[in-house]
CSV table of C-alpha atoms in Angstrom, one decimal:
chain,number,residue,atom,x,y,z
A,1,MET,CA,0.0,0.0,0.0
A,2,PRO,CA,1.4,3.5,-0.8
A,3,ARG,CA,2.6,5.5,2.1
A,4,ALA,CA,1.6,9.1,2.9
A,5,ARG,CA,4.4,11.5,2.5
A,6,ALA,CA,4.9,14.8,4.2
A,7,HIS,CA,7.3,17.1,2.4
A,8,ALA,CA,9.9,19.6,3.6
A,9,SER,CA,9.0,23.1,2.6
A,10,SER,CA,12.4,24.8,2.8
A,11,ARG,CA,12.5,25.8,-0.8
A,12,ARG,CA,9.4,28.0,-0.6
A,13,PHE,CA,9.0,31.4,0.8
A,14,ARG,CA,7.1,31.7,4.1
A,15,LEU,CA,3.8,33.0,2.9
A,16,ALA,CA,3.3,30.2,0.3
A,17,ILE,CA,-0.1,28.5,0.3
A,18,ARG,CA,0.4,25.2,2.1
A,19,ILE,CA,-1.3,22.4,0.2
A,20,ILE,CA,-2.0,18.7,0.7
A,21,LEU,CA,-3.2,16.3,-2.0
A,22,VAL,CA,-5.4,13.4,-1.3
A,23,ASP,CA,-5.9,10.8,-4.1
A,24,ASP,CA,-5.5,7.0,-4.1
A,25,HIS,CA,-3.9,7.1,-7.6
A,26,ALA,CA,-0.1,7.7,-7.1
A,27,VAL,CA,0.5,8.9,-10.7
A,28,LEU,CA,-2.2,11.6,-10.4
A,29,ARG,CA,-1.2,12.6,-6.8
A,30,GLU,CA,2.4,13.0,-7.6
A,31,GLY,CA,1.8,14.6,-11.0
A,32,ALA,CA,-0.5,17.2,-9.5
A,33,ALA,CA,2.0,17.8,-6.8
A,34,GLU,CA,4.8,18.5,-9.3
A,35,LEU,CA,2.5,20.7,-11.3
A,36,LEU,CA,1.6,22.8,-8.2
A,37,ARG,CA,5.3,23.0,-7.2
A,38,THR,CA,5.9,25.1,-10.4
A,39,GLN,CA,4.0,27.9,-8.7
A,40,ARG,CA,6.1,30.1,-6.5
A,41,ASP,CA,3.2,30.9,-4.2
A,42,MET,CA,2.3,27.2,-3.6
A,43,ASP,CA,4.0,24.7,-1.3
A,44,VAL,CA,2.9,21.0,-1.4
A,45,VAL,CA,3.5,19.9,2.2
A,46,GLY,CA,2.0,16.4,1.9
A,47,THR,CA,0.5,13.8,-0.4
A,48,PHE,CA,-1.8,11.1,0.9
A,49,PRO,CA,-3.3,7.9,-0.6
A,50,THR,CA,-6.1,7.8,2.0
A,51,GLY,CA,-8.5,10.3,3.4
A,52,LEU,CA,-7.9,9.3,7.0
A,53,SER,CA,-4.1,9.9,6.8
A,54,ALA,CA,-4.8,13.4,5.3
A,55,VAL,CA,-7.3,14.3,8.0
A,56,GLU,CA,-4.9,13.2,10.7
A,57,PHE,CA,-2.1,15.3,9.1
A,58,ALA,CA,-4.3,18.4,8.8
A,59,ALA,CA,-5.3,18.1,12.4
A,60,ARG,CA,-1.6,18.3,13.5
A,61,GLU,CA,0.0,20.6,10.9
A,62,PRO,CA,-1.1,23.9,9.3
A,63,VAL,CA,-2.7,23.3,5.9
A,64,ASP,CA,-4.2,26.1,3.9
A,65,VAL,CA,-5.8,24.1,1.1
A,66,ALA,CA,-6.6,20.4,0.7
A,67,ILE,CA,-7.2,19.0,-2.8
A,68,VAL,CA,-9.3,15.8,-2.4
A,69,ASP,CA,-10.6,13.2,-4.8
A,70,LEU,CA,-14.1,12.0,-4.2
A,71,SER,CA,-13.3,8.3,-4.8
A,72,MET,CA,-11.2,7.1,-2.0
A,73,PRO,CA,-10.6,3.6,-0.7
A,74,ASP,CA,-11.0,4.1,3.0
A,75,LEU,CA,-13.6,6.9,3.3
A,76,PRO,CA,-16.0,8.4,0.8
A,77,GLY,CA,-14.6,11.7,-0.5
A,78,ILE,CA,-17.5,13.6,0.9
A,79,GLU,CA,-16.7,12.2,4.4
A,80,VAL,CA,-13.0,13.3,3.9
A,81,VAL,CA,-14.2,16.8,3.1
A,82,SER,CA,-16.4,17.0,6.1
A,83,ARG,CA,-13.8,15.6,8.5
A,84,LEU,CA,-11.1,18.0,7.1
A,85,ARG,CA,-13.4,20.9,7.7
A,86,GLN,CA,-14.2,19.7,11.3
A,87,SER,CA,-10.6,18.8,12.3
A,88,SER,CA,-8.9,21.7,10.6
A,89,PRO,CA,-11.5,24.6,10.2
A,90,GLY,CA,-8.9,26.9,8.6
A,91,THR,CA,-8.3,24.4,5.8
A,92,GLU,CA,-10.2,25.1,2.6
A,93,VAL,CA,-11.0,22.2,0.4
A,94,VAL,CA,-10.9,21.8,-3.4
A,95,VAL,CA,-12.4,18.6,-4.8
A,96,LEU,CA,-10.6,17.2,-7.9
A,97,SER,CA,-12.8,14.6,-9.4
A,98,LEU,CA,-14.0,12.8,-12.6
A,99,HIS,CA,-17.5,13.2,-11.3
A,100,THR,CA,-19.0,16.4,-12.7
A,101,HIS,CA,-22.7,15.8,-12.3
A,102,PRO,CA,-24.3,18.7,-10.4
A,103,GLU,CA,-25.5,16.4,-7.6
A,104,HIS,CA,-21.9,15.4,-6.9
A,105,VAL,CA,-20.8,19.0,-6.9
A,106,TYR,CA,-23.7,20.0,-4.6
A,107,ARG,CA,-22.8,17.3,-2.1
A,108,ALA,CA,-19.1,18.3,-2.0
A,109,LEU,CA,-20.0,22.0,-1.5
A,110,ASN,CA,-22.6,21.1,1.1
A,111,ALA,CA,-20.0,19.0,3.0
A,112,GLY,CA,-17.7,22.1,3.2
A,113,ALA,CA,-15.7,22.1,0.0
A,114,ARG,CA,-15.1,25.6,-1.4
A,115,GLY,CA,-13.9,24.5,-4.9
A,116,TYR,CA,-14.6,21.8,-7.4
A,117,VAL,CA,-12.3,21.0,-10.4
A,118,ALA,CA,-13.0,18.4,-13.0
A,119,LYS,CA,-10.0,16.1,-13.5
A,120,GLY,CA,-10.1,16.8,-17.2
A,121,ALA,CA,-9.5,20.5,-16.6
A,122,LEU,CA,-6.3,22.3,-17.6
A,123,GLY,CA,-3.6,22.7,-15.0
A,124,CYS,CA,-4.2,26.4,-14.7
A,125,SER,CA,-7.7,25.6,-13.4
A,126,LEU,CA,-6.1,23.9,-10.4
A,127,PHE,CA,-3.9,26.9,-9.8
A,128,ASP,CA,-6.9,29.2,-10.0
A,129,ALA,CA,-8.9,27.0,-7.7
A,130,VAL,CA,-6.2,26.9,-5.0
A,131,ARG,CA,-5.7,30.7,-5.1
A,132,THR,CA,-9.5,31.4,-5.2
A,133,VAL,CA,-10.4,29.1,-2.2
A,134,HIS,CA,-7.4,30.4,-0.3
A,135,ALA,CA,-9.0,33.8,-0.6
A,136,ARG,CA,-12.2,32.3,0.9
A,137,LYS,CA,-14.1,32.4,-2.4
A,138,THR,CA,-15.9,29.6,-4.3
A,139,TYR,CA,-14.3,28.1,-7.4
A,140,LEU,CA,-16.0,25.9,-10.0
A,141,SER,CA,-14.0,24.8,-13.0
A,142,ASP,CA,-15.4,25.4,-16.5
A,143,ARG,CA,-16.7,21.9,-17.0
A,144,ILE,CA,-19.1,22.2,-14.0
A,145,ASP,CA,-22.8,23.0,-14.8
A,146,ARG,CA,-23.2,26.0,-12.4
A,147,GLU,CA,-26.9,26.3,-13.1
A,148,GLY,CA,-27.4,22.6,-12.4
A,149,VAL,CA,-25.6,23.0,-9.1
A,150,GLU,CA,-27.8,25.9,-8.2
A,151,ARG,CA,-30.9,23.9,-9.0
A,152,CYS,CA,-29.6,21.1,-6.7
A,153,PHE,CA,-29.2,23.7,-3.8
A,154,LEU,CA,-32.7,25.0,-4.5
A,155,ARG,CA,-34.2,21.5,-4.6
A,156,HIS,CA,-32.6,20.5,-1.4
A,157,ARG,CA,-33.7,23.7,0.4
A,158,GLU,CA,-37.2,23.2,-0.8
A,159,SER,CA,-37.3,19.6,0.4
A,160,GLU,CA,-35.9,20.7,3.8
A,161,ALA,CA,-38.6,23.3,4.1
A,162,LEU,CA,-41.3,20.7,3.6
């Protein structure tokens, strides 16, 4: 089983956005980490193959942004998002997923994610997402049906009111 890795951050300046990546696919996890490391204002401080290992790390270490896949082997991605927000309230979450149906996006945002990026999006979308959620704003990549997500929020609010 792949091991979680925390990374030394000595090569980055102090105010860099501290990021963790949570994905069970090593190639994607490490590839995304290398892509993010090309940005001077971003510091990947850990990569994790399981949601639980990421939640435990974020509870101990300062993390600004967690990038989380929805399909994880140990916990559902929505549960990872929720636990990250509970154990590390200062950590913003971006979901990076193949699932782009509005209901998936709604559930992620409702669990506490502030951003959602389709895995097929360009790398610059991931950069934009990290910077946007770090500024406490919501980010949805271009492949996300924003109107569909809004309809999900409305539908769920209406059903709660009944």
